[in-house]
Short mmCIF file of C-alpha atoms and ligand atoms in Angstrom, two decimals:
data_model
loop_
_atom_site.label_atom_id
_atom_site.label_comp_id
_atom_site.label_asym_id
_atom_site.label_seq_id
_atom_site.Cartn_x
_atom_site.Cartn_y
_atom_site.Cartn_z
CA UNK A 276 56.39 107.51 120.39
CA UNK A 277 54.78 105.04 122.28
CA UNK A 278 51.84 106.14 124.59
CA UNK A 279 53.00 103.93 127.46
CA UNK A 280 56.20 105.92 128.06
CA UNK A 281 53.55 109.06 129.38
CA UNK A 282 51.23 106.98 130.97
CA UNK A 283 53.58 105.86 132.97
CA UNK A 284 55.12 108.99 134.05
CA UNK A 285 54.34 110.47 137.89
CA UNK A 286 53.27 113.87 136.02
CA UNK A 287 49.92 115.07 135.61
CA UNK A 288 49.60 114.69 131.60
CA UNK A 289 46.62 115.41 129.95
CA UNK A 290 45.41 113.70 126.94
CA UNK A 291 42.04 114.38 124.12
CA UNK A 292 39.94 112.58 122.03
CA UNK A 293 38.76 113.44 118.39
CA UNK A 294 36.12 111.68 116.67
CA UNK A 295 36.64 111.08 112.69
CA UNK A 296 33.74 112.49 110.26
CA UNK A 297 31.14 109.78 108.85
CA UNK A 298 31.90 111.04 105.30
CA UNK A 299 34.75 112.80 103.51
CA UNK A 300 32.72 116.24 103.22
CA UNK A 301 33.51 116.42 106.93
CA UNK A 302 36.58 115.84 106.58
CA UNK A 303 38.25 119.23 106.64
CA UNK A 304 36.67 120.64 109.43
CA UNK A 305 37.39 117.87 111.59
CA UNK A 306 41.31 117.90 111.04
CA UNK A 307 40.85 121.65 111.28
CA UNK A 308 39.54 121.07 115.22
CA UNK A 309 42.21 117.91 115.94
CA UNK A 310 44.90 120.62 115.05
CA UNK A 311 43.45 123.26 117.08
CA UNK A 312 43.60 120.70 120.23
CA UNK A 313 46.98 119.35 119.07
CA UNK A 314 48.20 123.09 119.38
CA UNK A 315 47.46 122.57 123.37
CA UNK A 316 50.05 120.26 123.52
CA UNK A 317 48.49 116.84 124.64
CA UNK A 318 50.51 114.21 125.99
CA UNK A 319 49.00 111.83 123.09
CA UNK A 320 45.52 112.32 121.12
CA UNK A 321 42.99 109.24 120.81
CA UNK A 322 41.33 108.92 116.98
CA UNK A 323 38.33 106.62 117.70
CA UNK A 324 37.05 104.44 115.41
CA UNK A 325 33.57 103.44 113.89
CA UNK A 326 32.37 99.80 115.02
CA UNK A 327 31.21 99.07 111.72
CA UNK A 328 34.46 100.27 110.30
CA UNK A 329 32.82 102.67 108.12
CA UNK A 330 35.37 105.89 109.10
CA UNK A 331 38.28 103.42 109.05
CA UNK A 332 40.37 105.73 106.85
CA UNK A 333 39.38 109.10 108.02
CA UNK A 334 40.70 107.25 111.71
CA UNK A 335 44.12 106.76 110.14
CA UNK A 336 43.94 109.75 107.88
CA UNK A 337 43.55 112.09 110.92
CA UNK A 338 46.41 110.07 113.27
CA UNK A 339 48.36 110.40 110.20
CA UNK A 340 47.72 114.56 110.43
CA UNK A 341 48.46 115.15 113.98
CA UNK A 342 52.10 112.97 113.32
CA UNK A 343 52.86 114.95 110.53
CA UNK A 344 51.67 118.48 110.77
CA UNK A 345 51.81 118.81 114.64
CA UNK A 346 54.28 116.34 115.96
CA UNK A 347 51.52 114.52 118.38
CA UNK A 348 51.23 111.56 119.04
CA UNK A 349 47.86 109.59 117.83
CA UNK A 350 46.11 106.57 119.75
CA UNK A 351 44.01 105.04 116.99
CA UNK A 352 41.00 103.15 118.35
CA UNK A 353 40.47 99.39 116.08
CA UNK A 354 37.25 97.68 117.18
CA UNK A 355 36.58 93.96 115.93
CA UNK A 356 33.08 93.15 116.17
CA UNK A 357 31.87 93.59 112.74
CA UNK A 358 35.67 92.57 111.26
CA UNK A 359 36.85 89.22 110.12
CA UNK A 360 40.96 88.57 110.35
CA UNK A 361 41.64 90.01 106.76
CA UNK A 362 39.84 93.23 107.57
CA UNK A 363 41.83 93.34 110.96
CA UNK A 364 45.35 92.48 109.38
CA UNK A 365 44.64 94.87 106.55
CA UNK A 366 43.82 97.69 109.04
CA UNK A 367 47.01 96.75 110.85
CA UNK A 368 49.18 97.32 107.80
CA UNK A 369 47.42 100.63 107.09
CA UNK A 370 48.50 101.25 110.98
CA UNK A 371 51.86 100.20 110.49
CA UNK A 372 52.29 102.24 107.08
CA UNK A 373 51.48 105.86 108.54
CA UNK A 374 54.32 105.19 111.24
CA UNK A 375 51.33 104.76 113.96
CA UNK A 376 52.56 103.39 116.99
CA UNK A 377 49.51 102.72 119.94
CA UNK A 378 46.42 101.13 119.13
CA UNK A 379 43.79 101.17 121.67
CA UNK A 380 42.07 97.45 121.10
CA UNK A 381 38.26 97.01 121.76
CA UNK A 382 35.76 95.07 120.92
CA UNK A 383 32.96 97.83 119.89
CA UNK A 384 29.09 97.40 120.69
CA UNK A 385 27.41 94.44 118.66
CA UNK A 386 24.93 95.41 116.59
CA UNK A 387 21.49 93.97 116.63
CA UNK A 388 21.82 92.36 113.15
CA UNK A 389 24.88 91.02 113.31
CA UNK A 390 24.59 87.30 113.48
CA UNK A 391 26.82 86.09 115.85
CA UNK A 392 27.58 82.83 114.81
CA UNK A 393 29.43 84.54 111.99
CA UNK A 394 31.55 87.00 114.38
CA UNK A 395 35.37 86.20 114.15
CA UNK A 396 36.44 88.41 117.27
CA UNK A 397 34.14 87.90 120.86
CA UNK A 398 36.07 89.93 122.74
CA UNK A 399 38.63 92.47 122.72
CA UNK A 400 41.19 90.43 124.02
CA UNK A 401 41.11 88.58 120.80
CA UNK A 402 41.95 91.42 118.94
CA UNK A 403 45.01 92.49 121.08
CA UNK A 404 46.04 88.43 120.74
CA UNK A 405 45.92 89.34 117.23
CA UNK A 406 47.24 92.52 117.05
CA UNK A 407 50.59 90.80 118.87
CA UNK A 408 51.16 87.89 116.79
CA UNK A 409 50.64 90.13 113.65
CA UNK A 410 53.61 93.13 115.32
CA UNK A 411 54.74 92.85 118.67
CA UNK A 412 56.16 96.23 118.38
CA UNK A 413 52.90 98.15 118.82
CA UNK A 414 51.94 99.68 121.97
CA UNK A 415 48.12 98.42 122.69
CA UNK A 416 45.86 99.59 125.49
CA UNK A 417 42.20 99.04 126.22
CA UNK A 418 39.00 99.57 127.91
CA UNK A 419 37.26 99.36 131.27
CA UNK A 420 34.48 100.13 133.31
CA UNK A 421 34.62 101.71 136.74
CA UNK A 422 30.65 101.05 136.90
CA UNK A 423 31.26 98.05 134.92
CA UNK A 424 30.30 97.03 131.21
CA UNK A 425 26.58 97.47 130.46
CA UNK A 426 26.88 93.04 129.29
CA UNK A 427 29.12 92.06 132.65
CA UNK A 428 27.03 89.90 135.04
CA UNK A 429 29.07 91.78 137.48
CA UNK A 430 32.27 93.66 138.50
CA UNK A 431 33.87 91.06 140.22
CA UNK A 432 33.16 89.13 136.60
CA UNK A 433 34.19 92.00 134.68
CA UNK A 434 37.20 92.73 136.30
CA UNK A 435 38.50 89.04 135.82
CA UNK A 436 37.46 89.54 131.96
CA UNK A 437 39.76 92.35 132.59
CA UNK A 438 42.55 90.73 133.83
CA UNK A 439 42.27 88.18 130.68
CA UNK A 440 42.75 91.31 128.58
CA UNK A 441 46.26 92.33 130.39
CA UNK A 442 47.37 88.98 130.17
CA UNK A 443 46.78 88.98 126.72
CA UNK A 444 49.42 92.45 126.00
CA UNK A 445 47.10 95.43 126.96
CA UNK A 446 49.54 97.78 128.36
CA UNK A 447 47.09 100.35 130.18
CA UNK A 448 43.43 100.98 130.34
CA UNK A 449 41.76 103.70 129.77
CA UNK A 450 38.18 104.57 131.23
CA UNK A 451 34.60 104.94 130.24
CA UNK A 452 33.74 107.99 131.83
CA UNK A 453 32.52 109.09 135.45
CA UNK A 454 31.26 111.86 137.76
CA UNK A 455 32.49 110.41 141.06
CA UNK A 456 35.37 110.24 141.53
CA UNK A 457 35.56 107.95 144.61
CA UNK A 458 34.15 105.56 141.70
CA UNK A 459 37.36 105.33 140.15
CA UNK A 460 39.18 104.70 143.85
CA UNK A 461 37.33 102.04 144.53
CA UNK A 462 37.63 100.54 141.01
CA UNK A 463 41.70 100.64 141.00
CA UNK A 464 41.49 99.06 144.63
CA UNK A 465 39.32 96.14 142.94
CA UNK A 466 41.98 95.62 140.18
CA UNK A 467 44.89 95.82 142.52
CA UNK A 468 43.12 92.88 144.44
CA UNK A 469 42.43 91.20 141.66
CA UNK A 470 45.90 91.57 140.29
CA UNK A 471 45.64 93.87 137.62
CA UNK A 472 48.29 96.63 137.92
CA UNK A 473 48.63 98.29 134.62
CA UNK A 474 48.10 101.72 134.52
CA UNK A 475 44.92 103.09 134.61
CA UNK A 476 44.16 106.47 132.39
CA UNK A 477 41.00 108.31 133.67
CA UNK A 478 38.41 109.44 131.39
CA UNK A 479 36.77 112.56 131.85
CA UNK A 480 33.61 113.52 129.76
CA UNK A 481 33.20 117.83 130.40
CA UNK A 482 29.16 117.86 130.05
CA UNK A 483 28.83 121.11 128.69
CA UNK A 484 25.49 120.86 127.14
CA UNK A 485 21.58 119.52 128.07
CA UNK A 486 21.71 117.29 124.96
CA UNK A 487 24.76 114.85 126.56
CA UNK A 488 23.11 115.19 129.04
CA UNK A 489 20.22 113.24 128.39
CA UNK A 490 22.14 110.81 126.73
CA UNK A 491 24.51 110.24 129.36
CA UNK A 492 21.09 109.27 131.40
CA UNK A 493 19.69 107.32 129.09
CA UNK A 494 22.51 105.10 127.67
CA UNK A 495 24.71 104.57 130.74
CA UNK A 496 25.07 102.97 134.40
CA UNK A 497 26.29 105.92 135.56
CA UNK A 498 25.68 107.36 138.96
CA UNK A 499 25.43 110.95 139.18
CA UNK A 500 26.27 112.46 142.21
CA UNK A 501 23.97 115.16 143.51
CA UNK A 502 26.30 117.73 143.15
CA UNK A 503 26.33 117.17 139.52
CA UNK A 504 22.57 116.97 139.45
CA UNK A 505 22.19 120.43 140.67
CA UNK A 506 24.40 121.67 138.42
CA UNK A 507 22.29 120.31 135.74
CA UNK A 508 18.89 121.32 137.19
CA UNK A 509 20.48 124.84 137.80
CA UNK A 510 21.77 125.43 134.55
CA UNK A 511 19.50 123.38 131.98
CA UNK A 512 17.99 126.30 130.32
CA UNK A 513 21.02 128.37 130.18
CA UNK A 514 23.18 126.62 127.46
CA UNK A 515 26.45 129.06 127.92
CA UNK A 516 25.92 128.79 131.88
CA UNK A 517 25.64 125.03 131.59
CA UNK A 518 28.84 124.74 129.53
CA UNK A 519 31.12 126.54 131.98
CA UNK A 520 29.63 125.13 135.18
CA UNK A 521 30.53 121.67 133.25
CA UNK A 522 34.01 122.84 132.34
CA UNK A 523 34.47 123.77 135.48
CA UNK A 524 32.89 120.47 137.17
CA UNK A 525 35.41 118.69 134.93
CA UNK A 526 38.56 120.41 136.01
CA UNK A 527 37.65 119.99 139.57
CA UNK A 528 37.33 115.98 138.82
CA UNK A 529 40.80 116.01 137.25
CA UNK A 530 42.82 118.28 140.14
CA UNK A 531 41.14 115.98 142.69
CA UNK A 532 42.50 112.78 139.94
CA UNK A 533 46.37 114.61 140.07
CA UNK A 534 46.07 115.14 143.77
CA UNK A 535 45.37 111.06 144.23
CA UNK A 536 48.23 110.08 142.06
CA UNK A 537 46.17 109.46 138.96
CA UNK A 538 48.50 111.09 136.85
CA UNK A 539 46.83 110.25 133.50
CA UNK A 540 43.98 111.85 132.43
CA UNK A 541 41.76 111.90 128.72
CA UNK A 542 39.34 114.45 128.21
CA UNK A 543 36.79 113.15 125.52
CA UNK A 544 36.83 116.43 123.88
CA UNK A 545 34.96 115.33 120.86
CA UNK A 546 36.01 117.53 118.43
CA UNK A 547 35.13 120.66 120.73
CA UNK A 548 38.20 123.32 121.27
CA UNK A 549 36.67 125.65 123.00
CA UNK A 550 36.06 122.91 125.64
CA UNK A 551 39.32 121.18 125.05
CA UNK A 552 40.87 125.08 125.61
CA UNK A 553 39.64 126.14 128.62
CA UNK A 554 40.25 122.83 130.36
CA UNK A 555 43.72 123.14 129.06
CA UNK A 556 43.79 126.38 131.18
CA UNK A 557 42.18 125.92 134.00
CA UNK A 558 45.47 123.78 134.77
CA UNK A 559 48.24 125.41 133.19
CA UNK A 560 49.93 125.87 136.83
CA UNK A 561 49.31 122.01 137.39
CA UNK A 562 50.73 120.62 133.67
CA UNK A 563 53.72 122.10 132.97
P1 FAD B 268 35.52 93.68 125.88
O1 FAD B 268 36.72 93.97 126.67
O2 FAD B 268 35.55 92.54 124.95
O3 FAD B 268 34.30 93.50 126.90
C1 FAD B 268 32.96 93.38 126.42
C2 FAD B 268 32.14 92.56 127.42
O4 FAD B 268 32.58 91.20 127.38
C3 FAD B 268 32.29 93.01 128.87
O5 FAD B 268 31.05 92.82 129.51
C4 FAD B 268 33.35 92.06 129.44
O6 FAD B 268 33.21 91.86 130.84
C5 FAD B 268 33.04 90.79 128.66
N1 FAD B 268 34.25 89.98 128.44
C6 FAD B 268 35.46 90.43 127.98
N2 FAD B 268 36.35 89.43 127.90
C7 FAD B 268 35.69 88.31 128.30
C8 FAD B 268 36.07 86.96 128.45
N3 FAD B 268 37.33 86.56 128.17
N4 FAD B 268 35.13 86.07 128.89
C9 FAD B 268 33.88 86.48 129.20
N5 FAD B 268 33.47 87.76 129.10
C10 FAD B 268 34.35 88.67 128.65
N6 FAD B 268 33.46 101.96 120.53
C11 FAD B 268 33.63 102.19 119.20
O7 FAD B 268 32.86 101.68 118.39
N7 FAD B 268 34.68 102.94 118.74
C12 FAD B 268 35.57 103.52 119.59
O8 FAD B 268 36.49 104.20 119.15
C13 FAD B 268 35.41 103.31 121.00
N8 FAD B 268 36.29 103.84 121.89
C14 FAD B 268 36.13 103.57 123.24
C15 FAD B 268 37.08 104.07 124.15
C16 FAD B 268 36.93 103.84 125.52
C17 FAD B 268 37.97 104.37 126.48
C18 FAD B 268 35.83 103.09 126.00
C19 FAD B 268 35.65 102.87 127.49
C20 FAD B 268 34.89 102.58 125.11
C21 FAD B 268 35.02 102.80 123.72
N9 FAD B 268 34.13 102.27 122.79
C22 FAD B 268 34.31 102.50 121.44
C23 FAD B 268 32.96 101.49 123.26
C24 FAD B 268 33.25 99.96 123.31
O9 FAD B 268 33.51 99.47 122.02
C25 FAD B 268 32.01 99.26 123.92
O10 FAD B 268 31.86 99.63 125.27
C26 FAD B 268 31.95 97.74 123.77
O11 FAD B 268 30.65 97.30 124.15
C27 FAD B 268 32.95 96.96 124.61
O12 FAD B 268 34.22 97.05 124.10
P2 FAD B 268 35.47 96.47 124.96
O13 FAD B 268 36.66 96.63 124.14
O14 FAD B 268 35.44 97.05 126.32
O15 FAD B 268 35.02 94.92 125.02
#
């Protein structure tokens, strides 16, 4: 099934991410938890990818899984950074093989020894170019950045990077994540201006421990509203506290998504059920 067809629907849908192990030992374990959140009945799961390729299989291994054994459908993440066109169209087969559908197409982060002179793919819109001429059958979505991308000069730049990336086949985007959601608002009106009207799925990250926490403020543009702040500085020391005040601050975000008419919404689960479980029902009245 092709993601698109939910997306596009007026009903709240809800949607998680799994991450694939980095080596085969993993393995087992992982599929074990992407079953558990398949068994809340998603509207689609996203399988990310590795930029360097590395879990390439395990990516298509596990969308292969939650087809077969659950009936879900999979959104497998390609990135393109580190890939040259034989590595892309051989992917693309492997894709095609397991009766995968929806490819979400991005570039990936470049690493700091790559030498760029030698990269094939710039930009993600290269990818989906490719991904189109190779099967124009699959359904492809992409990125964006309500606080825009980390490289972008600025948003008005990185929307019209954006709007290059529609024109090129990407069917929806999907979001980095956010804690305001007034960010997001202001972000669709920007695109709407600017002309780009495909759907927009929101991202949602539940913070549920001090760890992400400090990551989130290191590696990211994001602004943190106050109320989320507290809720940190409240709760730091008490992990179990922390994780439901999180859960919680993430359903909030996504009723007051619904009640805008963002009817799409991902949850980067990664990998955690509990969290994936409880967010599930805190809104079985809303999803039905
Ligand atoms: P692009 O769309 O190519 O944008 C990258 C930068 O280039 C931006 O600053 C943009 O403004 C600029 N740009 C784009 N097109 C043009 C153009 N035509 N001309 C000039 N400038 C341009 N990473 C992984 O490794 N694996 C994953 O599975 C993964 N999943 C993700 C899922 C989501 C929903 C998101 C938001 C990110 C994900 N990432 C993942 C991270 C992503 O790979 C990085 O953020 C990466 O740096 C950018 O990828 P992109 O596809 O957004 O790139």
């Amino acid at each position: 099934m092709k993601v698109i067809e939910n997306i596009k629907s007026e009903k709240p849908t809800l949607s998680f991410e799994v991450f694939p192990p980095k080596t085969s030992d993993n393995f087992e374990s992982v599929r074990v938890a992407a079953e558990k959140i398949a068994d809340l009945k998603p509207a689609y799961m996203s399988v990310t990818y590795g930029a360097g390729g590395g879990t390439s299989d395990f990516t298509v291994d596990l969308a292969e899984d939650l087809i077969k054994q659950k009936g879900v459908t999979p959104l497998t993440h390609l990135t393109c950074v580190s890939s040259d066109e034989s590595r892309i169209e051989s992917e693309l087969r492997k894709i095609k093989s397991k009766g995968i559908e929806n490819i979400l197409a991005l570039r990936g982060d470049i690493p700091k020894d790559l030498d760029k002179s030698k990269m094939k793919y710039t930009y993600a819109y290269e990818l989906i170019e490719k991904i189109k001429s190779f099967d124009d059958d699959f359904c492809i979505g992409g990125a964006c950045y309500p606080e825009t991308h980390p490289e972008s000069e600025n948003s008005k730049k990185d929307i019209e990077s954006l709007k290059i990336k529609v024109e090129s086949g990407c069917e929806f985007l999907t979001t980095q994540m956010f804690f305001d959601n007034n960010i997001l608002y202001n972000f669709i009106m920007r695109l709407l201006k600017a002309g780009v009207d495909v759907p927009v799925v929101a991202g949602i990250m539940p913070v549920t421990n001090a760890k992400q926490i400090k990551r989130i403020i290191s590696i990211s543009k994001n602004a943190l509203p106050q109320r989320f702040i507290r809720i940190v500085d409240r709760f730091a020391s008490d992990p179990q506290a922390l994780k439901q005040a999180g859960i919680a601050y993430a359903t909030e975000q996504i009723i007051d998504l619904y009640a805008n008419g963002i009817s799409s919404v991902h949850v980067y689960s990664m990998n955690n059920t509990e969290v994936a479980e409880k967010i599930k029902n805190n809104l079985t009245e809303i999803i039905k």
